[in-house]
Coordinates of C-alpha atoms in Angstrom, one line a residue:
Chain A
X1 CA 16.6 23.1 115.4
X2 CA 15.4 20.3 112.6
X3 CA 15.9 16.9 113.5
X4 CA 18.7 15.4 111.3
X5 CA 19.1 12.1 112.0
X6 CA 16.7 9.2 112.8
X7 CA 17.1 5.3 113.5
X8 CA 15.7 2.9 111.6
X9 CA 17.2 -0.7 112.1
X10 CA 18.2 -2.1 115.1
X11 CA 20.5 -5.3 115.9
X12 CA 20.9 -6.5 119.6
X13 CA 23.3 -9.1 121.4
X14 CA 23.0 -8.6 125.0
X15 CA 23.8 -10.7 128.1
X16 CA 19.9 -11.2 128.5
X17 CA 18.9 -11.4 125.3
X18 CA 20.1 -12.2 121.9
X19 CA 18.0 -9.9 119.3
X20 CA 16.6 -7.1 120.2
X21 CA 13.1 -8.7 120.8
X22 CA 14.2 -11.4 123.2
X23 CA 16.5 -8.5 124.8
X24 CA 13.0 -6.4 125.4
X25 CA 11.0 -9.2 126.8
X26 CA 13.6 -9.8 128.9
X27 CA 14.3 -6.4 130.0
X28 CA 10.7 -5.8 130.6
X29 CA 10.0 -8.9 132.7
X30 CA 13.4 -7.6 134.9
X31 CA 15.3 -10.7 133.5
X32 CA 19.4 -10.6 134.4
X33 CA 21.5 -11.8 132.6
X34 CA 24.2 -12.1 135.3
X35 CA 26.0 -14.8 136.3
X36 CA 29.5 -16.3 137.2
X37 CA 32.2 -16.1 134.5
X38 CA 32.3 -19.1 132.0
X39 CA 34.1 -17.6 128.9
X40 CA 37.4 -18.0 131.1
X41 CA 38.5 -19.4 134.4
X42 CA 37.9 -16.6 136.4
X43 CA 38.7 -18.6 139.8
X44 CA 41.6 -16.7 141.0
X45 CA 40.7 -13.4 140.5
X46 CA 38.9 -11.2 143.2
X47 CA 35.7 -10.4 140.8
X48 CA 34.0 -13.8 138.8
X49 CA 30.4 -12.1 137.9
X50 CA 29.6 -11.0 134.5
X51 CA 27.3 -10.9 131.9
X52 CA 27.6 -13.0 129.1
X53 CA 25.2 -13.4 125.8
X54 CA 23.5 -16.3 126.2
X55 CA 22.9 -19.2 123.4
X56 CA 25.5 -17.6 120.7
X57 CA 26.6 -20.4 118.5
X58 CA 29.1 -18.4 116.2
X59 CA 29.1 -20.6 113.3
X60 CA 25.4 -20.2 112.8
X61 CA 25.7 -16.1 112.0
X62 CA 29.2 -15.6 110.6
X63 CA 30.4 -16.9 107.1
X64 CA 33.2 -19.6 107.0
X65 CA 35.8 -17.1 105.0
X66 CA 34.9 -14.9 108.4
X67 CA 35.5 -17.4 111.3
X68 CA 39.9 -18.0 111.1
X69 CA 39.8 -13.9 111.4
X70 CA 37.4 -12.9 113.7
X71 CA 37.3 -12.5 117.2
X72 CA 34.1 -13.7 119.5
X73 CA 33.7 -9.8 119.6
X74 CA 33.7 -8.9 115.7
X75 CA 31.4 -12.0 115.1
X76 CA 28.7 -10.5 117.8
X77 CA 29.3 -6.9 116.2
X78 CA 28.7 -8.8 112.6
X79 CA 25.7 -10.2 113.6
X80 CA 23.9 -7.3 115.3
X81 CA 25.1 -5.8 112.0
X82 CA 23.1 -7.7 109.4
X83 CA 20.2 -7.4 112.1
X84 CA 20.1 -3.7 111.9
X85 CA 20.3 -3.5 108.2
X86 CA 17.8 -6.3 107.4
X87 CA 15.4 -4.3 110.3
X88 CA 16.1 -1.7 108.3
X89 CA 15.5 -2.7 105.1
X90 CA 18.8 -3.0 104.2
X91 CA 20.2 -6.2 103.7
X92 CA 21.8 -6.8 100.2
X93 CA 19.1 -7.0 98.2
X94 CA 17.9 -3.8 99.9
X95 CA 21.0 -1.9 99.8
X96 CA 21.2 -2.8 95.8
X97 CA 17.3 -1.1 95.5
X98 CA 17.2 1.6 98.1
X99 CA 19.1 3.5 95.3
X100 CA 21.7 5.3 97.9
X101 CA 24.8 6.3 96.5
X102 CA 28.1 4.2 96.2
X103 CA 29.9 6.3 98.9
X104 CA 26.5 6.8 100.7
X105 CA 26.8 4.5 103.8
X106 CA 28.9 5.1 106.2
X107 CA 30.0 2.7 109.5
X108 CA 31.1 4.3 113.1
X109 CA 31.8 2.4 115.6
X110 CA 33.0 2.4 119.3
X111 CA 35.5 0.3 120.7
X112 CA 37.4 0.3 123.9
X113 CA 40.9 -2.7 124.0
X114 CA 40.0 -4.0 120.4
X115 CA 39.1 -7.9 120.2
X116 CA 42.0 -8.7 123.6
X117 CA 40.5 -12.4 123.1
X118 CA 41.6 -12.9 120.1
X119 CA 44.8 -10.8 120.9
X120 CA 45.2 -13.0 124.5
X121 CA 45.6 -15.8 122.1
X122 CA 48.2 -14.8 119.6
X123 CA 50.8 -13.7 121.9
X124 CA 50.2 -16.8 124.1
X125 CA 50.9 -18.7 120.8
X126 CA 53.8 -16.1 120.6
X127 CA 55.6 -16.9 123.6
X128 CA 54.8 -20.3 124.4
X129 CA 55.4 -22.3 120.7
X130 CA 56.7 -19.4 118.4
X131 CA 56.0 -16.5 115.4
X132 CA 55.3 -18.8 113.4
X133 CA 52.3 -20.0 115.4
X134 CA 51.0 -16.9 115.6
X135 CA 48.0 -16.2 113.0
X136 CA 48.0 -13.9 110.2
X137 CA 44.5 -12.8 111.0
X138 CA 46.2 -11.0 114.1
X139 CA 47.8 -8.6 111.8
X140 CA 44.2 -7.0 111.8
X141 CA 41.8 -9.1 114.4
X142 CA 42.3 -7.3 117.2
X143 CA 42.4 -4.0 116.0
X144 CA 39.8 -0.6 117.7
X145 CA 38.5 -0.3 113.8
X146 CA 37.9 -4.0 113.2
X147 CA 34.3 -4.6 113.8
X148 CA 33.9 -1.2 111.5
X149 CA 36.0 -2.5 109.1
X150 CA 34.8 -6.0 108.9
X151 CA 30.9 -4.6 108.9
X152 CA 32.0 -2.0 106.2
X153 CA 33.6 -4.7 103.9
X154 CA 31.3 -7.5 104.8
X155 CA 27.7 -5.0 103.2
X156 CA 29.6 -3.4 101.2
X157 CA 29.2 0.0 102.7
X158 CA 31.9 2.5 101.4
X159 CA 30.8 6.1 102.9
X160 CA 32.7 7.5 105.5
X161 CA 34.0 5.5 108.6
X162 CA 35.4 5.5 112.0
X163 CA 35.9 4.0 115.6
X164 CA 35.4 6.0 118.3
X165 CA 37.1 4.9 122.0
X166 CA 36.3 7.0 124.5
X167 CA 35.9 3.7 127.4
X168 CA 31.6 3.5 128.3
X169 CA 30.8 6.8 126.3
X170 CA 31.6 5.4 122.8
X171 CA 28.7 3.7 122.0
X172 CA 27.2 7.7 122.4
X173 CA 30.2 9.5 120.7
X174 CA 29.8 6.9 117.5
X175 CA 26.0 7.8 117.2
X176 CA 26.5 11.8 117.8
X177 CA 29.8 11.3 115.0
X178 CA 27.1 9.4 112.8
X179 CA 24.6 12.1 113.2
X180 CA 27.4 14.8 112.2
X181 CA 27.9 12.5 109.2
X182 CA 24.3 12.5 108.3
X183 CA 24.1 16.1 108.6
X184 CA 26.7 16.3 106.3
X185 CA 24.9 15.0 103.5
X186 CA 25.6 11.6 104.1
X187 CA 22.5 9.4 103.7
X188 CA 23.1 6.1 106.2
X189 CA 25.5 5.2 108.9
X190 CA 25.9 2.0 110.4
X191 CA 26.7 2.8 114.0
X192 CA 26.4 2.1 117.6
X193 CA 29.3 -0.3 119.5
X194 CA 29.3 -4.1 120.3
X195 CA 32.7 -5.0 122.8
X196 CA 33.6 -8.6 124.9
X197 CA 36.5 -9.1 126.9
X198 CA 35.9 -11.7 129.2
X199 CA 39.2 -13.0 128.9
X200 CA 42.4 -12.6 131.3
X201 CA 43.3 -9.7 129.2
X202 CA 40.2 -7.8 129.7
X203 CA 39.6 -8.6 132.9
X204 CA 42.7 -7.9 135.0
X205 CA 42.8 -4.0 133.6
X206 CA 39.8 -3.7 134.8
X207 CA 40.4 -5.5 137.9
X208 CA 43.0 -2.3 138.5
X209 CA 41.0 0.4 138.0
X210 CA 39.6 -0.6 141.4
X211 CA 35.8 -0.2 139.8
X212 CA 35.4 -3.2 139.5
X213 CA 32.8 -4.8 142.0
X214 CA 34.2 -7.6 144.3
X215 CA 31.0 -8.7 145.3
X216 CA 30.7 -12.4 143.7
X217 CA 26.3 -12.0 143.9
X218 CA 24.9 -12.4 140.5
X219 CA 22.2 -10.6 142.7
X220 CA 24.1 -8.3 144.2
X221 CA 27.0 -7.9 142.6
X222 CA 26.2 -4.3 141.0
X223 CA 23.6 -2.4 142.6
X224 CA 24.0 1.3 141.0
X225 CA 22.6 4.5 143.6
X226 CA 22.5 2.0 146.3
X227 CA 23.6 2.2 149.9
X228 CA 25.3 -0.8 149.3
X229 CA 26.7 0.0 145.2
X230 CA 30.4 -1.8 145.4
X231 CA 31.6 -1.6 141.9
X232 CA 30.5 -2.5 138.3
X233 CA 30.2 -6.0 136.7
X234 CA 31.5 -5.9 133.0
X235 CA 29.3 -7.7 130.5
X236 CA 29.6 -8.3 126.7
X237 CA 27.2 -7.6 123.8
X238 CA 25.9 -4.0 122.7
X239 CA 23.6 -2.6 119.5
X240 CA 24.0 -1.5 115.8
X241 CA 22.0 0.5 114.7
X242 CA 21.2 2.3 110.9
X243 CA 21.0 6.0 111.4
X244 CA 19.7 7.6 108.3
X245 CA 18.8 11.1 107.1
X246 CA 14.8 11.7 107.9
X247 CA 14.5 12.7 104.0
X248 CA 16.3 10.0 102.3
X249 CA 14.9 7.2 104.8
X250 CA 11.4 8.5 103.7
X251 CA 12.3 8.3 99.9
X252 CA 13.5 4.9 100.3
X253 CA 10.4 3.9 102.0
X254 CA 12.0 2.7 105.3
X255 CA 9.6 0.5 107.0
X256 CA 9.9 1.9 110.2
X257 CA 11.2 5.2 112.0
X258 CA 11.8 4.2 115.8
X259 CA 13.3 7.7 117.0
X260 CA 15.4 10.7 116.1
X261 CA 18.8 11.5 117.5
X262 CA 17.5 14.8 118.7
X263 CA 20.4 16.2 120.4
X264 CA 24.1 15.4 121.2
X265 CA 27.3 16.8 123.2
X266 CA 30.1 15.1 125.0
X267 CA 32.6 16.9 127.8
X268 CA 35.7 15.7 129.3
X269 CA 36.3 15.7 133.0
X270 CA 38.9 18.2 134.7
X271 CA 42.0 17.0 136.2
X272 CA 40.7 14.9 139.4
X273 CA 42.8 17.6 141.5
X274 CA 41.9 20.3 139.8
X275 CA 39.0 21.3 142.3
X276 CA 36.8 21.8 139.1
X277 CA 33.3 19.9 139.2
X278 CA 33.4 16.5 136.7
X279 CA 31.1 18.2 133.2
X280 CA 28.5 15.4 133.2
X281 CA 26.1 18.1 134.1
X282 CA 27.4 20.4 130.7
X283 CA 27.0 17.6 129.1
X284 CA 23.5 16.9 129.8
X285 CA 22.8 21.3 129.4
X286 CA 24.4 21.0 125.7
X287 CA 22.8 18.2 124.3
X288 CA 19.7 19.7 125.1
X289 CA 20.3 23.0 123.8
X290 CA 21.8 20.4 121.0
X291 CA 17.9 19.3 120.7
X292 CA 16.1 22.4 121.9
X293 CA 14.6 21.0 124.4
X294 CA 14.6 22.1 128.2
X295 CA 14.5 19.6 131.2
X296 CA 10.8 19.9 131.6
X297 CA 10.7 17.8 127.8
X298 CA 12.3 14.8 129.1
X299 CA 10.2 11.8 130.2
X300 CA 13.2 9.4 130.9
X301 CA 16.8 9.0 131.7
X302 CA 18.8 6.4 131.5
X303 CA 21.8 6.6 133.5
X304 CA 25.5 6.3 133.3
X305 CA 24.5 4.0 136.8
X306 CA 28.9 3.5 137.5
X307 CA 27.8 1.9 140.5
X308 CA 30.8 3.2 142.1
X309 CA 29.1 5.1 145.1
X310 CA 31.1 8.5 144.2
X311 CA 30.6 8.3 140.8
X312 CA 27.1 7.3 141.7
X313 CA 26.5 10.2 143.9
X314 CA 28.0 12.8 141.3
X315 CA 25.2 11.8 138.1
X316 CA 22.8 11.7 141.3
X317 CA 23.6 15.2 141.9
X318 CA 23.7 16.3 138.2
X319 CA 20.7 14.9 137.9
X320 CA 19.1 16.7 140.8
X321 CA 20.8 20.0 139.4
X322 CA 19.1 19.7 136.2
X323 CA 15.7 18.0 136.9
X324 CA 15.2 18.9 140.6
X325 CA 15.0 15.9 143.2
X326 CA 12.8 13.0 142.4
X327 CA 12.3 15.3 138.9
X328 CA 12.6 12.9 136.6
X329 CA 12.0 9.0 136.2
X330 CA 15.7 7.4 136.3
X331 CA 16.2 3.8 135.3
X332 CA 19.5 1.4 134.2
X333 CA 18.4 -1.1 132.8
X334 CA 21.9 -2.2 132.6
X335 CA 21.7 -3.5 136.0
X336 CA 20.6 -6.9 133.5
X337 CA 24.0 -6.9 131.3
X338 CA 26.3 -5.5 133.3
X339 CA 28.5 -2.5 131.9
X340 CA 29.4 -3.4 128.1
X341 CA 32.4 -1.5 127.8
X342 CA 31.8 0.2 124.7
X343 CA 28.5 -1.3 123.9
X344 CA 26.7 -0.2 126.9
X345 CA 25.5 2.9 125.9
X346 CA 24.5 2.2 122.0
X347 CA 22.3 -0.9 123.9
X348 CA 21.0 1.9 125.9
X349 CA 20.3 4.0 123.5
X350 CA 18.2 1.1 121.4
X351 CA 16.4 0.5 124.8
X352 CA 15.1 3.6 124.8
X353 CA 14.2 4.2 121.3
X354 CA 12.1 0.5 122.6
X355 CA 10.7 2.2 125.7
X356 CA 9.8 5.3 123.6
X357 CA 8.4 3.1 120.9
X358 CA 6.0 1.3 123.5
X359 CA 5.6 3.8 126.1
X360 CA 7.4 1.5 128.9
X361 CA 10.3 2.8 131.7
X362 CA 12.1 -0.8 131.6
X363 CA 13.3 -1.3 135.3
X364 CA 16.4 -1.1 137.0
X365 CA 16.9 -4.7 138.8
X366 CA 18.0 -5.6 142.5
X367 CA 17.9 -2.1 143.6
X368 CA 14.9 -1.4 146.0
X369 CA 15.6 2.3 146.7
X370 CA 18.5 4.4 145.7
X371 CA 20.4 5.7 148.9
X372 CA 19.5 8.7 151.1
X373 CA 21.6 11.0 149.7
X374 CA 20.6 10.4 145.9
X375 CA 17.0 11.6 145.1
X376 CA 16.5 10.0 142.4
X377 CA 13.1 8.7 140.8
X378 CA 14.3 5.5 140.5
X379 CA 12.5 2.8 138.2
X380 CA 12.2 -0.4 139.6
X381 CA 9.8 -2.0 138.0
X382 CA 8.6 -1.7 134.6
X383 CA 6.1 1.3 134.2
X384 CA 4.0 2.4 131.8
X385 CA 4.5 6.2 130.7
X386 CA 3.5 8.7 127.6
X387 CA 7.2 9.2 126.6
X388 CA 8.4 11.5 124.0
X389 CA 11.9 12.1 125.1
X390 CA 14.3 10.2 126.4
X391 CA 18.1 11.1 127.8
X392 CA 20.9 8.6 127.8
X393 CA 24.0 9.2 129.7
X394 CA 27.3 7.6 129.9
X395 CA 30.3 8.4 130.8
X396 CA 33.8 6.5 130.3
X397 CA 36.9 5.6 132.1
X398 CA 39.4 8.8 131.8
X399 CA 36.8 11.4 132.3
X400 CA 34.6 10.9 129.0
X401 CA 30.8 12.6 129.5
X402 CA 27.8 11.6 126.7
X403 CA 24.7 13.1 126.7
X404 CA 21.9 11.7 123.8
X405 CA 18.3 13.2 123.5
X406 CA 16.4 10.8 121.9
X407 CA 12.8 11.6 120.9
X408 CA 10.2 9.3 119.8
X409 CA 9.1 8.8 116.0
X410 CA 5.4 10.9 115.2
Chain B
X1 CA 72.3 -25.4 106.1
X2 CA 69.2 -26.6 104.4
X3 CA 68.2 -29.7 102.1
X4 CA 65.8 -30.2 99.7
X5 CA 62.9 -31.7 101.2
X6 CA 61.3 -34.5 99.6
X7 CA 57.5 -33.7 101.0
X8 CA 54.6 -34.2 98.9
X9 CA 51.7 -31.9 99.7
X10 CA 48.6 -32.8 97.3
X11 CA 45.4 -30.9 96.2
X12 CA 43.6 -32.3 98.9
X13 CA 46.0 -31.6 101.7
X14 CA 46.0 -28.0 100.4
X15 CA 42.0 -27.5 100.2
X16 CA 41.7 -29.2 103.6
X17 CA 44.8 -26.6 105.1
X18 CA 42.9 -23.8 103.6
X19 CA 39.5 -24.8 104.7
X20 CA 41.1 -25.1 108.2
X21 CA 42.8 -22.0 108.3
X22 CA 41.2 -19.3 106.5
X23 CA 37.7 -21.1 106.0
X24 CA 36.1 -21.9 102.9
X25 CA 33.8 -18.8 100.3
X26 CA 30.2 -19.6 100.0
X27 CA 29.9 -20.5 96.3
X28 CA 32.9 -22.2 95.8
X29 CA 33.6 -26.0 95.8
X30 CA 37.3 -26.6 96.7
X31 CA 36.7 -30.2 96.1
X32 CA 36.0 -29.1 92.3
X33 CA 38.5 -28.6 89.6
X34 CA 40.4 -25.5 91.1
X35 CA 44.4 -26.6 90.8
X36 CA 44.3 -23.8 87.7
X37 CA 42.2 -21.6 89.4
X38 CA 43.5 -18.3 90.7
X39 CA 43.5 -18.1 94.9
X40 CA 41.3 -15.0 94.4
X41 CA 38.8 -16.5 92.1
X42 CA 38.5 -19.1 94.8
X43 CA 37.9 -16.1 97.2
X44 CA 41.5 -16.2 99.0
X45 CA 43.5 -13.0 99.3
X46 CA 47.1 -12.6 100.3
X47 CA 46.4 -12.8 104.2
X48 CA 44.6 -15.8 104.0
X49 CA 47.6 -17.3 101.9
X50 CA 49.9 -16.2 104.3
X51 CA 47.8 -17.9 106.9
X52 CA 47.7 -21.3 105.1
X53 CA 50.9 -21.2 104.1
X54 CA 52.3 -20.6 107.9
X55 CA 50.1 -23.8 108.4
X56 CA 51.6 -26.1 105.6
X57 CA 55.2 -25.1 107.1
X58 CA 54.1 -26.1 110.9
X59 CA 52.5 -29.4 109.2
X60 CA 55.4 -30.2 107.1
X61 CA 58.1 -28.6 109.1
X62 CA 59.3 -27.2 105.6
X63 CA 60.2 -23.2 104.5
X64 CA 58.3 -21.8 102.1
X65 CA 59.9 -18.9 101.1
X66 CA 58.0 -15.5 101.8
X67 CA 57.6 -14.6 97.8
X68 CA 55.2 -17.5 97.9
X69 CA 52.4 -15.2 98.8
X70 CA 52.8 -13.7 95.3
X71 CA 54.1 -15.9 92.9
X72 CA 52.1 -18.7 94.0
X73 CA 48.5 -17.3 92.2
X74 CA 46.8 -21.3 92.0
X75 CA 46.9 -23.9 93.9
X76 CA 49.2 -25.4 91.4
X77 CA 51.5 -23.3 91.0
X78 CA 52.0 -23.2 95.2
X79 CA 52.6 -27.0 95.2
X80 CA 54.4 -27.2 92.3
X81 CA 56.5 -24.5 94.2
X82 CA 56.6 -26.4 97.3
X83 CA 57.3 -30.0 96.1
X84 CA 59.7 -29.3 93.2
X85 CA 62.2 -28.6 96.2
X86 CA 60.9 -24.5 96.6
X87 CA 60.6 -25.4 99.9
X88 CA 63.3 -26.2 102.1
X89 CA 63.6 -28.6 105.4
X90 CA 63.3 -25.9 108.4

């Protein structure tokens, strides 16, 4: 199968870095970015770790018009935006030369509860002064499509758009449904997710799902294919990323190509009673029959990593299915951020388009060994490697499976 | 029942509300000659009018009526609206 769709910009804002170069030395060096809650008094609840990105002073990345409208998770979606396009090439003055046409740029995006900040606020100014205290802006702000619709309007970029919420998956559902885009004829997406919800809102549903570690340990807090995994710490942040046909990238003159999106599928869990097996596994087989590839091609995975010990055990066993035990290096890297909702696996995906581009596993953190029962090649310290392909997973809350081959740039 | 109000909102009570409220487009100087000037010249659309407008009526504790949004296409024309008595005491 041709490759049809490659990246060529790249905006981070993660919880241990903001841009994606601070977010790779950090990464590399096995820097968390971890830590008890500030965004919100999280004192009374039972879980107060998460992972925050550090040093973001709104005002300095977002226009004035944009500031009244926008929620703290728009304006770090925004931002990451404009990164990826100017890394790309494509910031206004670019877009106006690179000759694409009017409809020609799309923006897909993942979300999971919209901007619940922002929304947290409104109906607190709803019910404790009045309707007429509650802002206009909310009409829109907290919307699933907002951070598409507010990148889309802020560049300009009129080709066609979406959000995609399927929980963790989505930042890997928005990049396969750019790739279909491309493959379509369509020359550049702007894709990928960026989510926050620290915030009472975001945190108690969470809190329910009972997935949610407990553990109050910025060092031990989430500790994915460990004896001693209790849970997942949210974080906020994510990537954008430009995903452009190979052809028209190369007639523009991008500057750089850092990977292809080589193969895709997604697959949806059965019932839990149903006695059926969960389909991360299928989803792993079909994205690399998506890529043509076989398990013997891939150099790297980077988990799912729930750090919920069953959920844990089950991409453990997938894994060993697939790759045999100890078959394949394994790392999450998200063991640094936390799990970003619906920007953890687009900042996973931009990782390893990083690792590919430097030939580096980046390590998963505060894990010494996954347990017994998982053989896993686990990656705990950054390792150098020849790596061609890499394999993202993710999977999201409700029974969503992602699978992304991504294969370094020749 | 409602009386006419006797509130004066001036230019500069208007360009400070909509700074505050719905922030201010790069290019444009509100403290400029913009009482003829159309909102969306001034980069303003309908929301943000809404927005400011909610904000003058909390300020003033007046009632602008809900047409506002788009008779009112200046600045002048929205005060001239809201202190000829268009607006009532809430």
């Amino acid at each position: 199968m041709t490759t049809t769709a490659v990246v060529t910009g790249l905006g981070v804002a993660a919880p241990n870095g903001l841009g994606t170069e601070e977010f790779w030395k950090a990464t590399l060096a096995g820097e968390s970015g971890l830590g008890p809650v500030t965004r919100f008094d999280a004192g009374g609840y039972p879980s107060r770790i998460a992972g925050e990105v550090p040093g973001y002073v709104a005002e300095e990345h977002i226009p004035s018009r944009l500031m009244p409208q926008t929620d703290h998770m728009t304006r770090l979606a925004l931002t990451a935006a404009e990164w990826a396009l100017a890394d790309a090439g494509l910031d206004s003055a670019g877009l106006d030369s690179a000759g694409l046409p009017e409809y020609g740029v799309g923006v897909v995006t993942s979300a999971s509860g919209g901007a619940v900040e922002f929304g947290q606020r409104e109906l607190e100014n709803l019910w404790s002064k009045g309707k007429e205290y509650v802002s206009a802006y909310q009409s829109f702000a907290w919307f699933y499509a907002v951070n598409t619709g507010q990148i889309s309007i802020r560049h300009k970029l009129r080709g066609p758009s979406g959000v995609l919420l399927t929980e963790q998956a989505g930042g890997i559902d928005a990049l396969g449904q750019a790739r279909r885009h491309i493959r379509k004829g369509v020359p550049a997406v702007v894709s990928g997710g960026v989510d926050a919800a620290l915030c009472p809102w975001g945190w108690v549903p969470q809190i329910a799902s009972g997935l949610m570690s407990t553990v109050n340990d910025p060092d031990r807090a989430y500790l994915p294919f460990s004896s001693d995994a209790a849970g997942y710490v949210p974080g906020e942040g994510g990537a954008i990323l430009v995903v452009e046909d190979p052809e028209s990238a190369h007639r523009r003159g991008a500057a750089r190509v850092y990977g292809h999106l080589a193969g895709y599928a997604a697959t949806l869990d059965p019932a839990p009673d149903s006695g059926r097996p969960p389909a991360l596994r299928r989803a792993v087989e079909n994205a690399l029959a998506d890529a043509g590839i076989t398990p013997a091609d891939v150099d790297v995975v980077l988990a799912d990593a729930s750090g919920v010990p069953d959920l844990d055990r089950a991409e453990a066993e997938a894994l060993t299915a697939l790759f045999g035990p100890r078959g394949v290096l394994v790392t999450a890297p998200k063991t640094m951020t936390g799990r970003l909702l619906a920007g953890g696996a687009a900042l996973d995906v931009a990782t390893a388009l990083l690792a590919l581009r430097d030939g580096v596993v980046p390590p998963t953190v505060n894990v010494a060994a996954p347990a017994p029962d998982q053989q896993l090649d686990l990656v705990t310290e950054a390792r150098e490697a020849d790596l061609r392909t890499a394999l993202v997973l993710a999977r999201g809350y409700g029974g969503f499976n992602a699978a992304l081959v991504v294969r370094r740039a020749d | 029942m409602t009386t006419t109000t006797t509130t004066t909102v001036t230019l500069a009570d208007l360009t400070r509300m909509l700074r505050e409220s719905a922030g201010e487009e790069e290019g444009v100087d509100l403290d400029g000659d913009v009482i003829d000037t159309p909102f969306m010249e001034l980069g303003y659309d309908s929301l943000a009018l809404l927005q400011v407008i909610g904000e003058i009526q909390r300020e003033y504790g007046i009632e602008i009526p809900d047409d506002a949004v788009v008779d009112a296409e200046t600045p002048g024309a929205l005060l001239a609206l809201i202190n000829s008595g268009g607006a009532t005491a809430a």
